[in-house]
PDB file of C-alpha atoms in Angstrom:
ATOM      1  CA  MET V   1      -8.523  27.275 -11.000  1.00  0.00           C
ATOM      2  CA  ARG V   2      -8.689  24.005  -9.109  1.00  0.00           C
ATOM      3  CA  ARG V   3      -7.620  24.077  -5.498  1.00  0.00           C
ATOM      4  CA  PRO V   4      -4.715  21.837  -4.485  1.00  0.00           C
ATOM      5  CA  ARG V   5      -5.784  18.597  -2.818  1.00  0.00           C
ATOM      6  CA  ARG V   6      -4.017  16.720  -0.033  1.00  0.00           C
ATOM      7  CA  VAL V   7      -4.827  13.044   0.458  1.00  0.00           C
ATOM      8  CA  GLU V   8      -3.679  10.776   3.263  1.00  0.00           C
ATOM      9  CA  VAL V   9      -3.596   7.196   2.019  1.00  0.00           C
ATOM     10  CA  VAL V  10      -3.808   4.615   4.827  1.00  0.00           C
ATOM     11  CA  ILE V  11      -2.504   1.264   3.550  1.00  0.00           C
ATOM     12  CA  ASP V  12      -0.554  -1.863   4.406  1.00  0.00           C
ATOM     13  CA  PHE V  13       1.716  -3.409   1.807  1.00  0.00           C
ATOM     14  CA  VAL V  14       0.627  -7.019   2.400  1.00  0.00           C
ATOM     15  CA  CYS V  15      -3.026  -6.088   1.814  1.00  0.00           C
ATOM     16  CA  VAL V  16      -4.147  -7.010  -1.690  1.00  0.00           C
ATOM     17  CA  HIS V  17      -7.217  -4.768  -1.464  1.00  0.00           C
ATOM     18  CA  CYS V  18      -4.884  -1.900  -0.574  1.00  0.00           C
ATOM     19  CA  TYR V  19      -2.832  -2.609  -3.705  1.00  0.00           C
ATOM     20  CA  LEU V  20      -5.925  -2.610  -5.878  1.00  0.00           C
ATOM     21  CA  GLY V  21      -7.325   0.526  -4.248  1.00  0.00           C
ATOM     22  CA  PHE V  22      -3.996   2.338  -4.445  1.00  0.00           C
ATOM     23  CA  THR V  23      -3.658   1.440  -8.127  1.00  0.00           C
ATOM     24  CA  ARG V  24      -7.060   2.969  -8.857  1.00  0.00           C
ATOM     25  CA  TYR V  25      -6.225   5.986  -6.700  1.00  0.00           C
ATOM     26  CA  LEU V  26      -3.012   6.610  -8.639  1.00  0.00           C
ATOM     27  CA  ARG V  27      -4.806   6.388 -11.983  1.00  0.00           C
ATOM     28  CA  ALA V  28      -7.303   8.996 -10.806  1.00  0.00           C
ATOM     29  CA  VAL V  29      -4.544  11.239  -9.460  1.00  0.00           C
ATOM     30  CA  ARG V  30      -2.648  11.097 -12.755  1.00  0.00           C
ATOM     31  CA  ARG V  31      -5.803  11.986 -14.682  1.00  0.00           C
ATOM     32  CA  HIS V  32      -6.492  14.865 -12.298  1.00  0.00           C
ATOM     33  CA  ARG V  33      -2.953  16.190 -12.716  1.00  0.00           C
ATOM     34  CA  ALA V  34      -3.167  15.826 -16.503  1.00  0.00           C
ATOM     35  CA  ASP V  35      -6.214  18.113 -16.342  1.00  0.00           C
ATOM     36  CA  GLY V  36      -4.242  20.728 -14.420  1.00  0.00           C
ATOM     37  CA  GLY V  37      -4.998  19.636 -10.866  1.00  0.00           C
ATOM     38  CA  THR V  38      -2.535  19.439  -7.984  1.00  0.00           C
ATOM     39  CA  VAL V  39      -2.476  16.529  -5.529  1.00  0.00           C
ATOM     40  CA  GLU V  40      -0.214  15.865  -2.558  1.00  0.00           C
ATOM     41  CA  THR V  41      -0.250  12.226  -1.459  1.00  0.00           C
ATOM     42  CA  VAL V  42       0.858  11.322   2.065  1.00  0.00           C
ATOM     43  CA  VAL V  43       1.247   7.601   2.754  1.00  0.00           C
ATOM     44  CA  ARG V  44       0.059   6.679   6.254  1.00  0.00           C
ATOM     45  CA  PRO V  45       0.820   3.339   7.926  1.00  0.00           C
ATOM     46  CA  VAL V  46      -1.361   0.584   9.246  1.00  0.00           C
ATOM     47  CA  GLN V  47      -0.179  -2.920  10.091  1.00  0.00           C
ATOM     48  CA  LEU V  48      -2.752  -5.667   9.663  1.00  0.00           C
ATOM     49  CA  ARG V  49      -0.379  -8.259  11.131  1.00  0.00           C
ATOM     50  CA  PRO V  50       2.095  -6.422  13.377  1.00  0.00           C
ATOM     51  CA  GLN V  51       3.133  -9.723  14.956  1.00  0.00           C
ATOM     52  CA  ALA V  52       4.357 -11.181  11.645  1.00  0.00           C
ATOM     53  CA  SER V  53       7.993 -12.231  11.585  1.00  0.00           C
ATOM     54  CA  PRO V  54      10.386 -10.173   9.456  1.00  0.00           C
ATOM     55  CA  GLU V  55      12.035 -13.461   8.487  1.00  0.00           C
ATOM     56  CA  GLY V  56       9.080 -14.060   6.190  1.00  0.00           C
ATOM     57  CA  GLU V  57       7.362 -17.221   5.001  1.00  0.00           C
ATOM     58  CA  PRO V  58       5.463 -18.147   1.855  1.00  0.00           C
ATOM     59  CA  LEU V  59       2.005 -16.572   1.883  1.00  0.00           C
ATOM     60  CA  VAL V  60       0.502 -19.818   0.608  1.00  0.00           C
ATOM     61  CA  GLU V  61       1.810 -21.632   3.700  1.00  0.00           C
ATOM     62  CA  VAL V  62       0.193 -18.999   5.935  1.00  0.00           C
ATOM     63  CA  TRP V  63      -3.096 -19.467   4.108  1.00  0.00           C
ATOM     64  CA  ALA V  64      -2.842 -23.265   4.385  1.00  0.00           C
ATOM     65  CA  ARG V  65      -2.253 -23.024   8.129  1.00  0.00           C
ATOM     66  CA  GLU V  66      -5.068 -20.539   8.726  1.00  0.00           C
ATOM     67  CA  ARG V  67      -7.645 -21.520   6.100  1.00  0.00           C
ATOM     68  CA  GLY V  68      -6.764 -25.054   5.042  1.00  0.00           C
ATOM     69  CA  ALA V  69      -4.754 -26.455   2.160  1.00  0.00           C
ATOM     70  CA  ALA V  70      -7.665 -26.576  -0.294  1.00  0.00           C
ATOM     71  CA  VAL V  71      -8.533 -22.906   0.183  1.00  0.00           C
ATOM     72  CA  ALA V  72      -4.869 -21.935  -0.040  1.00  0.00           C
ATOM     73  CA  ALA V  73      -4.448 -23.821  -3.303  1.00  0.00           C
ATOM     74  CA  ARG V  74      -7.541 -22.201  -4.779  1.00  0.00           C
ATOM     75  CA  LEU V  75      -6.456 -18.701  -3.785  1.00  0.00           C
ATOM     76  CA  ALA V  76      -2.919 -19.237  -5.044  1.00  0.00           C
ATOM     77  CA  ALA V  77      -4.197 -20.388  -8.442  1.00  0.00           C
ATOM     78  CA  ASP V  78      -6.534 -17.406  -8.881  1.00  0.00           C
ATOM     79  CA  THR V  79      -5.034 -15.019 -11.441  1.00  0.00           C
ATOM     80  CA  SER V  80      -8.184 -12.958 -11.908  1.00  0.00           C
ATOM     81  CA  PHE V  81      -7.848 -10.618  -8.935  1.00  0.00           C
ATOM     82  CA  GLY V  82      -6.647  -7.243 -10.155  1.00  0.00           C
ATOM     83  CA  ALA V  83      -6.465  -8.356 -13.787  1.00  0.00           C
ATOM     84  CA  ASP V  84      -9.064  -5.800 -14.884  1.00  0.00           C
ATOM     85  CA  ASP V  85      -6.817  -3.102 -13.403  1.00  0.00           C
ATOM     86  CA  GLY V  86      -3.704  -4.336 -15.181  1.00  0.00           C
ATOM     87  CA  LEU V  87      -2.189  -6.100 -12.159  1.00  0.00           C
ATOM     88  CA  GLU V  88      -0.488  -9.467 -12.535  1.00  0.00           C
ATOM     89  CA  LEU V  89      -0.394 -10.782  -8.983  1.00  0.00           C
ATOM     90  CA  ASP V  90       1.523 -13.933  -8.107  1.00  0.00           C
ATOM     91  CA  PHE V  91       0.346 -15.128  -4.700  1.00  0.00           C
ATOM     92  CA  ARG V  92       2.494 -18.244  -5.053  1.00  0.00           C
ATOM     93  CA  ARG V  93       5.643 -16.117  -4.867  1.00  0.00           C
ATOM     94  CA  ALA V  94       4.507 -13.709  -2.131  1.00  0.00           C
ATOM     95  CA  VAL V  95       6.548 -13.766   1.087  1.00  0.00           C
ATOM     96  CA  PHE V  96       4.323 -12.926   4.046  1.00  0.00           C
ATOM     97  CA  THR V  97       6.296 -10.708   6.402  1.00  0.00           C
ATOM     98  CA  ASN V  98       6.324  -7.815   8.848  1.00  0.00           C
ATOM     99  CA  THR V  99       5.767  -4.440   7.195  1.00  0.00           C
ATOM    100  CA  PHE V 100       7.198  -2.103   9.841  1.00  0.00           C
ATOM    101  CA  ASP V 101      10.417  -1.267   7.997  1.00  0.00           C
ATOM    102  CA  ALA V 102       8.566  -1.007   4.690  1.00  0.00           C
ATOM    103  CA  HIS V 103       6.360   1.637   6.309  1.00  0.00           C
ATOM    104  CA  ARG V 104       9.473   3.373   7.625  1.00  0.00           C
ATOM    105  CA  LEU V 105      10.778   3.585   4.059  1.00  0.00           C
ATOM    106  CA  ALA V 106       7.395   4.833   2.830  1.00  0.00           C
ATOM    107  CA  ALA V 107       7.363   7.548   5.504  1.00  0.00           C
ATOM    108  CA  GLN V 108      10.808   8.766   4.456  1.00  0.00           C
ATOM    109  CA  ALA V 109       9.719   8.654   0.817  1.00  0.00           C
ATOM    110  CA  SER V 110       6.578  10.712   1.549  1.00  0.00           C
ATOM    111  CA  ALA V 111       8.698  13.330   3.297  1.00  0.00           C
ATOM    112  CA  GLN V 112      10.775  13.575   0.113  1.00  0.00           C
ATOM    113  CA  GLY V 113       7.777  13.772  -2.220  1.00  0.00           C
ATOM    114  CA  LYS V 114       8.269  10.205  -3.443  1.00  0.00           C
ATOM    115  CA  GLY V 115       5.533   8.440  -1.500  1.00  0.00           C
ATOM    116  CA  GLU V 116       3.445   7.431  -4.499  1.00  0.00           C
ATOM    117  CA  GLU V 117       6.170   5.692  -6.478  1.00  0.00           C
ATOM    118  CA  THR V 118       7.673   4.080  -3.383  1.00  0.00           C
ATOM    119  CA  ALA V 119       4.349   2.682  -2.190  1.00  0.00           C
ATOM    120  CA  GLU V 120       3.633   1.318  -5.665  1.00  0.00           C
ATOM    121  CA  ARG V 121       7.086  -0.284  -5.767  1.00  0.00           C
ATOM    122  CA  LEU V 122       6.613  -1.881  -2.341  1.00  0.00           C
ATOM    123  CA  PHE V 123       3.297  -3.368  -3.415  1.00  0.00           C
ATOM    124  CA  ARG V 124       4.839  -4.714  -6.620  1.00  0.00           C
ATOM    125  CA  ALA V 125       7.807  -6.132  -4.726  1.00  0.00           C
ATOM    126  CA  TYR V 126       5.455  -8.071  -2.471  1.00  0.00           C
ATOM    127  CA  PHE V 127       2.677  -9.190  -4.821  1.00  0.00           C
ATOM    128  CA  VAL V 128       4.580  -9.580  -8.092  1.00  0.00           C
ATOM    129  CA  ASP V 129       8.297 -10.011  -7.452  1.00  0.00           C
ATOM    130  CA  GLY V 130       8.063 -12.294  -4.414  1.00  0.00           C
ATOM    131  CA  LEU V 131      10.469 -10.195  -2.348  1.00  0.00           C
ATOM    132  CA  ASN V 132      10.642 -10.031   1.429  1.00  0.00           C
ATOM    133  CA  ILE V 133       9.855  -6.367   2.050  1.00  0.00           C
ATOM    134  CA  ALA V 134      11.175  -6.623   5.609  1.00  0.00           C
ATOM    135  CA  ASP V 135      14.668  -7.491   4.374  1.00  0.00           C
ATOM    136  CA  THR V 136      17.048  -4.540   4.741  1.00  0.00           C
ATOM    137  CA  THR V 137      18.903  -5.350   1.525  1.00  0.00           C
ATOM    138  CA  VAL V 138      15.651  -5.491  -0.424  1.00  0.00           C
ATOM    139  CA  LEU V 139      14.461  -2.201   1.065  1.00  0.00           C
ATOM    140  CA  ALA V 140      17.776  -0.511   0.284  1.00  0.00           C
ATOM    141  CA  ARG V 141      17.473  -1.621  -3.338  1.00  0.00           C
ATOM    142  CA  LEU V 142      13.876  -0.377  -3.592  1.00  0.00           C
ATOM    143  CA  ALA V 143      14.886   2.948  -2.071  1.00  0.00           C
ATOM    144  CA  ALA V 144      17.644   3.293  -4.656  1.00  0.00           C
ATOM    145  CA  GLU V 145      15.213   2.451  -7.467  1.00  0.00           C
ATOM    146  CA  THR V 146      12.805   5.171  -6.377  1.00  0.00           C
ATOM    147  CA  GLY V 147      15.458   7.745  -5.492  1.00  0.00           C
ATOM    148  CA  VAL V 148      14.732   7.871  -1.765  1.00  0.00           C
ATOM    149  CA  MET V 149      17.499   8.951   0.607  1.00  0.00           C
ATOM    150  CA  THR V 150      17.165   6.737   3.679  1.00  0.00           C
ATOM    151  CA  THR V 151      18.342   7.034   7.258  1.00  0.00           C
ATOM    152  CA  SER V 152      18.521   4.482  10.046  1.00  0.00           C
ATOM    153  CA  GLY V 153      16.165   6.457  12.276  1.00  0.00           C
ATOM    154  CA  GLY V 154      12.439   6.921  12.283  1.00  0.00           C
ATOM    155  CA  ALA V 155      11.336   3.861  14.251  1.00  0.00           C
ATOM    156  CA  GLU V 156       9.968   5.809  17.229  1.00  0.00           C
ATOM    157  CA  ALA V 157       8.169   8.279  14.990  1.00  0.00           C
ATOM    158  CA  LEU V 158       6.622   5.402  13.056  1.00  0.00           C
ATOM    159  CA  GLN V 159       5.451   3.690  16.243  1.00  0.00           C
ATOM    160  CA  ALA V 160       3.830   6.952  17.298  1.00  0.00           C
ATOM    161  CA  GLU V 161       2.158   7.348  13.907  1.00  0.00           C
ATOM    162  CA  LEU V 162       0.843   3.774  13.961  1.00  0.00           C
ATOM    163  CA  ALA V 163      -0.605   4.463  17.407  1.00  0.00           C
ATOM    164  CA  ARG V 164      -2.169   7.738  16.182  1.00  0.00           C
ATOM    165  CA  ILE V 165      -3.788   6.009  13.219  1.00  0.00           C
ATOM    166  CA  ARG V 166      -5.245   3.360  15.547  1.00  0.00           C
ATOM    167  CA  THR V 167      -6.924   6.075  17.634  1.00  0.00           C
ATOM    168  CA  LEU V 168      -8.798   7.339  14.566  1.00  0.00           C
ATOM    169  CA  ASN V 169     -10.925   4.149  14.471  1.00  0.00           C
ATOM    170  CA  LEU V 170     -10.840   4.101  10.688  1.00  0.00           C
ATOM    171  CA  PRO V 171     -12.522   1.436   8.558  1.00  0.00           C
ATOM    172  CA  ALA V 172     -10.432  -1.467   7.276  1.00  0.00           C
ATOM    173  CA  PRO V 173      -7.828  -0.313   4.758  1.00  0.00           C
ATOM    174  CA  PRO V 174      -7.460   1.024   2.212  1.00  0.00           C
ATOM    175  CA  VAL V 175      -8.678   4.396   3.453  1.00  0.00           C
ATOM    176  CA  LEU V 176      -8.336   7.698   1.605  1.00  0.00           C
ATOM    177  CA  LEU V 177      -8.595  10.793   3.782  1.00  0.00           C
ATOM    178  CA  PHE V 178      -9.151  13.886   1.635  1.00  0.00           C
ATOM    179  CA  ALA V 179      -8.325  17.136   3.415  1.00  0.00           C
ATOM    180  CA  GLY V 180     -11.668  18.755   4.132  1.00  0.00           C
ATOM    181  CA  GLY V 181     -13.458  15.526   3.143  1.00  0.00           C
ATOM    182  CA  PRO V 182     -14.589  13.081   2.000  1.00  0.00           C
ATOM    183  CA  VAL V 183     -13.279   9.738   3.282  1.00  0.00           C
ATOM    184  CA  LEU V 184     -13.199   6.765   0.910  1.00  0.00           C
ATOM    185  CA  SER V 185     -12.626   3.184   2.032  1.00  0.00           C
ATOM    186  CA  GLY V 186     -13.277  -0.400   1.090  1.00  0.00           C
ATOM    187  CA  GLU V 187     -13.606  -0.930  -2.655  1.00  0.00           C
ATOM    188  CA  ILE V 188     -11.976   2.198  -4.007  1.00  0.00           C
ATOM    189  CA  ARG V 189     -13.290   3.234  -7.429  1.00  0.00           C
ATOM    190  CA  GLU V 190     -11.402   5.510  -9.783  1.00  0.00           C
ATOM    191  CA  ALA V 191     -14.516   7.567 -10.535  1.00  0.00           C
ATOM    192  CA  ASP V 192     -15.093   8.210  -6.829  1.00  0.00           C
ATOM    193  CA  VAL V 193     -11.507   9.380  -6.374  1.00  0.00           C
ATOM    194  CA  LEU V 194     -11.799  11.735  -9.338  1.00  0.00           C
ATOM    195  CA  SER V 195     -15.032  13.127  -7.940  1.00  0.00           C
ATOM    196  CA  ALA V 196     -13.446  13.689  -4.530  1.00  0.00           C
ATOM    197  CA  LEU V 197     -10.402  15.359  -6.068  1.00  0.00           C
ATOM    198  CA  GLY V 198     -12.667  17.736  -7.962  1.00  0.00           C
ATOM    199  CA  GLN V 199     -14.508  18.943  -4.872  1.00  0.00           C
TER     200      GLN V 199
END
């Protein structure tokens, strides 16, 4: 009988590599469960741009300001990233924003056993639907879609958790922390996740 596995998934919802890695992680988890395995996923927060405004601005404009208009146009037109994994990303619609309240929703979802579907929905809202995932109305709608009961609290606990994660000196996200090992980061591969789940 396979032993239950607990995985802490350290991600930020404006990180496209996190979306890709999380997508591959979820595929592996579903295969593992289909084979009789048990996996508990706990979504852990990291903010790559904690200073970002919750008002939001088009991601393409951020790229143009930081990398130049030509690079921004090239990145925005690229539809290949994630295509092999079934993702249809639309960088032209993405609203770059602060992810603090999105992480607060994800933390509440994880506590209710709905972390996986909520994290996936937050990624899709940002990279596909062009929604501002700092907007309280948007977050309330996403919570309703995923069946998460939300409260107005949790900000102090989230700040403490963000600080705790920073002290771990982890690699750049995404990072998968399997209870008892191993740790996967960078380019997450489905086969590696399956192997780790089977240990």
